[in-house]
Each structure stands twice: as C-alpha cells, then as structure tokens.
Amino acid sequence: MKNFILGLMFFSLLTVSGFAGALSRQEATTLFIKAGLSYEEGQFARAAGQYQEIINGGWESGPVYYNLANSYFRAGELGKAVLNFERARRLMPRDSDLEANLSYAMSLTKNPPAVKSLWQTFKGKLLVSFSRTELDVALCVLGLVLASVHLWSLYGQWPGRKRIFICGLLATLFVLVGLVLIGQIRWEKNSAIVIKDSSCKFEPRLEATTYFDVSPGLRVKVLRDFESWAKIERPDGKQGWIIKENVEKI
Amino acid sequence: MPRYKRKNIFWPAVFFMVLFMVRSVSAEDIRVEGTVDDSAIELGSSVQFRITVYGVQQGTPPELPAIPDVESHYLGPATKVSIINGQHSSSVAYNYQLFPSKTGTFKIPAVTLNLQGRDYSTQPIDVQVVDAGSLPGAQGNQAQGINLRDKIFLVMGTPKKECYLNERIPLTVKLFVTGLTVKDIQYPKIRHEGFLMDDVKEPRQGHQVIGGIEYDVIEFQTFIYPARTGDLSLGPTTLVCNILIQRNRRPDTGFGESDSFFGNDFFTEFLGAYDTHNLTLESADLKIRVQALPEEGKPKGFSGAVGQFDFNASMGPAAVKVGDPLTLRMTITGQGNLKGVSFPALSENNDFKFYDPQIKDDGNGKILEQVAIPLNDKIKEFPALKFSYFDPDQKQYKTVTQGPFPLQVTALPKEEQMKVVGVFQDNPSGVLPEVVGRDIGFIKDRPGRLMPQGGSPAGTGTMLGLVLITLAWAALVLFHNFSQRLKKDEKFARRLHAPGHARRGLARARTYLEQDNQKAFYDTLFKTLQKYFGHKCHLPDGAVNLETVSGILKARGMDPGLLEKLKNVFDQCEIVRYASSRVDTARMRESFRLTQELIDDFERNWR
C-alpha cells in the first residue's frame, strides 16, 4: 500500500512538474521563442521545424499548433496548415485569429464548400466551439452541481415537482454536455486532413481506377487502414482509398 | 453694289429655271471672268480667249480692244446653265481666237462690259509667245508632254499661321483642275501630327481663275486643334484620283468636254479614245506656330476651353422637399474645341448629392443634365456656376457666370423621411464599402499552457472526479433512503435496532453478573430477550412471552433447536425471577452464554 501511494505521488509529480518527454517545459518554451524569431525573419520552413520539434518533444498547446500552421501556410504547404489549424482549434476553439486564418486557408483550397443542412452546420459549429478540457470540466462541474442539488433536495425535503424540475434541468444539461463531448470524441477520432493532392482509388493499389481526386485542406473521415493505404470518406459521402502519407489525422 | 437678298434655294431655283426657259434675267450675282486656254504658245499657233459672264443667259459680245501684233477673231457665244450644290447658275461665254504675229509676251487688256447699268471688267492676262518647237507638245492638249502640275494640283491652306494651343483653326484642301477630266476623287489624307482634326466634310465645287486660267475647284474643309506648343508642321496632304486623257482630242470650241468637269463623252469613251491614269497629288506642308495660353489672368476654374463660347445653365424645380431630385442643365455652344470642353465640376458637399451627369453633343454644342438631391432644408440657393474660356481673337480669358439659383427646400415630416437612394442604398451611413485585402494573422507570441501531448489531464481527472462524485452521491442517497425508512418503517427500525438493544442489555447483564447480583442479572437477561424479540417480531414489550414468540418463530420456520434453547433460557429466567432460588455464578455464566448464543443464532438465521 505504501509503495502504491509512493508510486502515485511520483507519477503526479511528473505530470505536474512538466516533464513530458524529450523536452522539458522550459526547453519547449525557449524553442517556441526561437521559432517565433525564425518566423519573423521569414524563415518559415525553419520555424515550422522548430514548432514541430516542440510537438515531437511531447508538448502541445493551441498557440504552438497555430504558429506551426502559420509557418506551413507561409511555406506554401496549405494542407499541413489546415491540419494544424484544426489541431489548434481543439485546444483554443473560440480564438478569433484562428478562425480567421483557418477560414482564409480553407478559402484558398481547391475543395468546393461542403453542402450541409442546417442541423449539420449547427452540429459542426457546436462540436468545435469547446475544447475537450472545457467539456470535461463542464461535465464534472455539472455532475457535482447535479449531485449536490439532488442531495439538497433530498435532505431539504423539497416538494417532488420542484426537485424533479430543477434536477431534471440540470440532468438535461449534463446529458447535453455529455453528448457534445461524446460527439466531439467521435468526430475527432477518425477525422483527418488531406495534405497533398491525391487520387482516391476504388481499391488499395496504385493500378486501381481513380474514383475521385482530393486537394490539400479537405477534411475527411478515415474509415480503415490497410498496409500503406487508408480508406477515407469525403464530406459528400464518397469513399475511396488514398495513400496513407497523403492524409494525416487531426 | 446693290445688295441681293438671299432666298430659299428650291423654289427660287425653280423660279429661275422657269425664268431661264423664257430667257429672262436671273437674280444671281453677275460677274465677268476672262480666261485663256494656254498662257504659253508657239509662234504660229493661236490662243483661245474667253470672256464668261456669269449671271446672265444672253448678251451682246463685247468688242475686244486692239492688241498690238495680235489678230483676233470672234468665234461665237456659248450659254450654260447648271445646278451645282443646289445652286442654279447660268453663264454666257464669248470666245475669241487670238493669233500673235511675233514672239514675246502680249497682254490681253481688261475688257469692260456694261450689264444692267453697271460696268464689269475682266483681269488683264499675259500670254507668252515663243518660237515654234520651243514648247514640248504645245499643240492642243495632247497626252505626251502635258505638264500636269499646271493642269491639276492640290493646295492646303489655313487662315492662320500662328495660333494658340487647342485653338480651332479652319483647314481647307483644294483640288484645282483645268482641261482635264477627273474621276474617282478620294478624300484627302492630311498628315496632322501634333494636331487633333475633325472629320473632313463633304466637298464643295467651285471655280477659280489663277493667272487667267479658269480652274474647277473641289474644296475640302475641316478643323484642326493644335495639341502641343511649338513650331508644328501640317501636311503634306495627299489625294488620289483618276484622270482621263484623250488620245486624239478635237479642238476646244468652248462646248463639250472641256466645259464639263466630270467629262463623260459617251461616244468618245465608247470608242476608247481616253486613257485612265491614277494620280496621287501632294500638297506642300504648312508651318504653324502654336503658342501656349498665357498664364496671366487665367481663372481658377479654367479647364482648357479655347474659342468663343456661350454658357447657359438652368435648374428646376425651384421648390422641392428634402430628398426630391433637382435637374441641372448646362449648355456650351460656340466656336472652338467643343470636344475638349469640360463643364464646371460639381463636388459633393453637405447640402447636395450629385448623380453622374448625362452629356450629349448635338453638333451645335454640348448639353449636360445632372440630377442633384438637396440633403437638408437649410438650403436657400444652388451655388453659381462658372465657365471660363480663352478667346484667341481677343487674347484674353473670359468667364461666364450663371446663377446662383434660388431654391426653396422644405423638410419632410419624420414619417415621410426617405433615404437617399442610389449607391448608398445599402449603406445608410453613407460610407462607401471599403475594399480590404486578406491574409492570415500574425503568430502568437506566447506558448500558452503547454500540456503533455496525447491527452488532457483533465480527462483522467474528470473521470476520476465523476466517479467519486457518483459514489458519494450514491452513498448519500442510500443513506437518505435508509434514514427515511428508519423513520417511516417502525417494524424495520425495531428489527434493525434489536441487536443493538440486545447487546446493550447483555452488557448490563454482564455487569450484574460480575457483581453476582443474581436477581438483577436474570431480570436484565429476561428484559433483553423480551425487548429483542419484541423488536424482532414487532410486538409490544408486554406481549412478549414464550408462547407468543415460539409461535411466531415456528411460523417463520425457525430451527426447532433454537426454539428449545430459547425455552431453556426463558425457563431459567422465570425460575430465578419468580422462584427466588439461588443459583451459582457458573450457572449464571451459562445462562449468559446461552442468551448470547441464542441472539447470535437468531441474527444469523432470521429470515
């Protein structure tokens, strides 16, 4: 028991102190500043490499992905720019600069805008409006509030209708937030961005017939993997096989 | 000279033609011209001298004055009536043949005719007489040796050799032809580098006598506008035409081909007696000095108009409401560079909004119509309009002012207030949409909260938290339910409390056992059992006895051994309590043990 507790404390210390991998937090911060200077000097490829080093070193944050995306954009790699903007949006969903940059980058892609129903548009906006952390905390807080209010209603002997109404309201909110969180998890689980102009085949082999083409920046869903191929689904529902290295998961 | 009133062409022409047909005198001007068919002849040949009286159809041939060493013979008259450019004309030609008898130059003196009470005279003409063979192809008008430059030539001219920048200058190009038949005359091509030029108008035909020789003249007119200052060269001008040259020409008698400008003798052409020659004529160029407009006295709003202009402006209606349209009309007429003339500019201000003007050019001038919208009811007038131009004849700037125009603008009631429509329709603030560029924003200067990659700690913590919260909540809910049951369900509560009561009772009994207080011990033991089974079976304390409890326990299917044990303990308690017998400590302990076992057994087996 004692050893278990000690081990738990050690692990906590690791996560709290900021040692996540090859880089320390301080090193990651320093690298971030260096990358910013490279960007200001116009060395966009070098800046992208430095930001990527932070990520490879086990650290991430919204600004890191945002700056990485900007660097890729300036370096002419539109697909990777969109990919990293999407990654940044997971962590800082309502950043106006990010929304503007992503919108502009998407406007430069050759992909036609997806035709969505009102519900799909609303759902899409809802799922990207909150970060995972925010949803987790919200769910936790709502759970605590719901439990507290319910217990209070029990011990305070509230009238049944009042208890049902308030607790029902809180429970609905809790469920909704839970659904948004689940939706976000599912939505991000297999979402990917095309990073190179590619042809999607009917079968996972180079000689197969091309079904459709995709351009960098297109958001697709990865359905399955097979060797060096991945089966993707376009927003319009078309499915095809693409070389795995031409698409990257968010 | 009496002044002749100009009249409308058509009916007078008809009238004059009628007059001609009855051989009456027409009302056109009378003039007299003397011409020769050649100004240089060889000795032994003759020259034809013609006196043409225009404006008459008949008359008496004048007597030629004597010319030394020249014999003259009257050949006869020739009458001609023509309608050229809509103008009716008639003439009588008196033809003379003159034979010089020696070489040299002789002068044909002026010949005076008295017509309708007035004297008209020809101009003296010099004729050169040379030895025979001195002139190339001097006989008649043969094709070989004709000096065409004397027969047909092009002249370009302007009335001014000095002018101002943008000044309107008339330009004429004249084609002179004598003794030739010309056809297929094309419009002249005028080289006008440094000038702007209007289109060349339809040519006019006429006659002109130069050096005693009558020429048919075709005159082309246009206008030029110098576009830069300095010494500019205009021309040369070229003109292309075809001439018909007769191979065997009959002597000129004053009738026939030579009188007809576009000679078209059907029989001679039919017999192939003419050759067609393409001719390109070129005029001399002109030098024109172009001055810049003077800076002194140049008005502020001068926009480059040069000439003599009239400027008029009007505005209506004079009374409007705010937002109602006003129509401004300006006209500029006159002589000058109308095409380059600009109307006074109107700039947007707080009082008026202006729409794009409509400008028309009707050939006589320029007309501008523009809509203005008054924006407030404080306006009392539309400001004056000024048009400035430079008069090259008077060498000074002039400004014509029109207005200001009184205006009465009334405000609209609030509910009727209208928005200004037009380009501002979607922008009530009046601000024109701004065209902006687009690009990505700059990078972030702070890394934010760096987290270990791959998952948010909040996720794990949240799950843990939710689990703990759920457990705590469940525990508290259960506890609450339990508490409520305890409160509401007495049977359950008594049954729940029974072991506790039993333990406390047994603890008291142990105390009495330690004290060897036999009566209190057995009393406590009995009451403990009584209370225990009373709670367990939900019986009042007073109703608990062996029979009652045994019956309930039997009904619950309790083990008969336990019932027997219960009977023994009850009997022991009864004996001591009621029989007051004395039992030893060992027996008391045994009773205590049995009671304890009994309660434990019942707790284990109670269903």
Short mmCIF file of C-alpha atoms in Angstrom, two decimals, chain A residues 20 25 28-29 32 36 39-40 51 55 58-61 63-67 70 73-74 91-92 95 97 101 103-104 107 133 136 140 144 147 150-151 154-155, chain B residues 438-456 458-463 465-466 469 472-473 475-477 479-481 483-484 487:
data_model
loop_
_atom_site.label_atom_id
_atom_site.label_comp_id
_atom_site.label_asym_id
_atom_site.label_seq_id
_atom_site.Cartn_x
_atom_site.Cartn_y
_atom_site.Cartn_z
CA ALA A 20 6.58 15.08 -20.69
CA ARG A 25 8.71 22.61 -20.31
CA ALA A 28 9.83 23.83 -25.05
CA THR A 29 9.14 27.45 -24.14
CA PHE A 32 8.83 28.42 -29.04
CA GLY A 36 8.93 32.89 -33.42
CA TYR A 39 9.16 33.27 -38.45
CA GLU A 40 9.77 36.99 -38.10
CA TYR A 51 7.45 24.22 -33.72
CA ILE A 55 5.38 18.71 -30.51
CA GLY A 58 5.89 15.76 -26.16
CA TRP A 59 4.33 19.18 -25.66
CA GLU A 60 1.41 20.86 -27.25
CA SER A 61 -0.75 23.91 -26.89
CA PRO A 63 -0.56 28.63 -29.83
CA VAL A 64 2.06 26.03 -30.80
CA TYR A 65 -0.23 24.42 -33.37
CA TYR A 66 -1.44 27.85 -34.51
CA ASN A 67 2.07 29.11 -35.13
CA ASN A 70 1.01 29.79 -39.93
CA PHE A 73 0.96 28.41 -44.71
CA ARG A 74 3.78 30.82 -45.39
CA LEU A 91 -7.25 23.41 -27.83
CA MET A 92 -8.39 27.01 -28.35
CA ASP A 95 -9.85 32.12 -30.87
CA ASP A 97 -7.41 34.86 -35.07
CA ASN A 101 -6.79 32.19 -40.50
CA SER A 103 -11.28 30.38 -42.88
CA TYR A 104 -8.81 32.12 -45.17
CA SER A 107 -10.85 29.58 -48.98
CA THR A 133 -10.78 20.30 -21.40
CA ASP A 136 -14.52 17.70 -19.29
CA CYS A 140 -17.52 17.45 -13.93
CA LEU A 144 -21.17 17.88 -8.96
CA ALA A 147 -25.46 15.60 -7.30
CA HIS A 150 -30.27 16.39 -5.76
CA LEU A 151 -28.93 15.61 -2.33
CA LEU A 154 -33.49 15.01 -0.68
CA TYR A 155 -32.27 16.23 2.68
CA ARG B 438 -6.96 39.39 -46.93
CA ASP B 439 -4.19 37.36 -45.37
CA ILE B 440 -3.52 35.27 -42.30
CA GLY B 441 -2.90 36.97 -38.98
CA PHE B 442 0.45 37.00 -37.21
CA ILE B 443 1.71 34.25 -34.95
CA LYS B 444 1.04 34.10 -31.21
CA ASP B 445 3.83 35.44 -29.06
CA ARG B 446 3.13 33.22 -26.03
CA PRO B 447 3.07 29.43 -25.99
CA GLY B 448 0.02 29.33 -23.74
CA ARG B 449 -0.43 26.44 -21.36
CA LEU B 450 1.90 23.72 -22.57
CA MET B 451 0.46 20.31 -21.88
CA PRO B 452 1.85 16.86 -22.35
CA GLN B 453 0.89 15.67 -25.74
CA GLY B 454 -1.64 12.99 -26.30
CA GLY B 455 -4.37 13.79 -23.83
CA SER B 456 -5.61 16.30 -21.44
CA ALA B 458 -8.40 16.96 -17.24
CA GLY B 459 -9.79 13.90 -18.97
CA THR B 460 -8.39 11.49 -16.43
CA GLY B 461 -9.13 13.81 -13.55
CA THR B 462 -12.61 14.34 -14.82
CA MET B 463 -13.33 10.68 -14.98
CA GLY B 465 -13.91 13.13 -10.26
CA LEU B 466 -17.09 11.93 -11.86
CA ILE B 469 -18.92 12.28 -7.22
CA ALA B 472 -20.50 9.97 -2.93
CA TRP B 473 -23.85 10.82 -4.35
CA ALA B 475 -23.84 6.79 -0.78
CA LEU B 476 -25.65 9.84 0.37
CA VAL B 477 -28.79 8.90 -1.49
CA PHE B 479 -28.15 6.87 3.38
CA HIS B 480 -31.03 9.21 2.95
CA ASN B 481 -33.29 6.44 1.84
CA SER B 483 -32.83 7.19 7.11
CA GLN B 484 -36.24 7.74 5.68
CA LYS B 487 -38.26 6.99 10.20
#
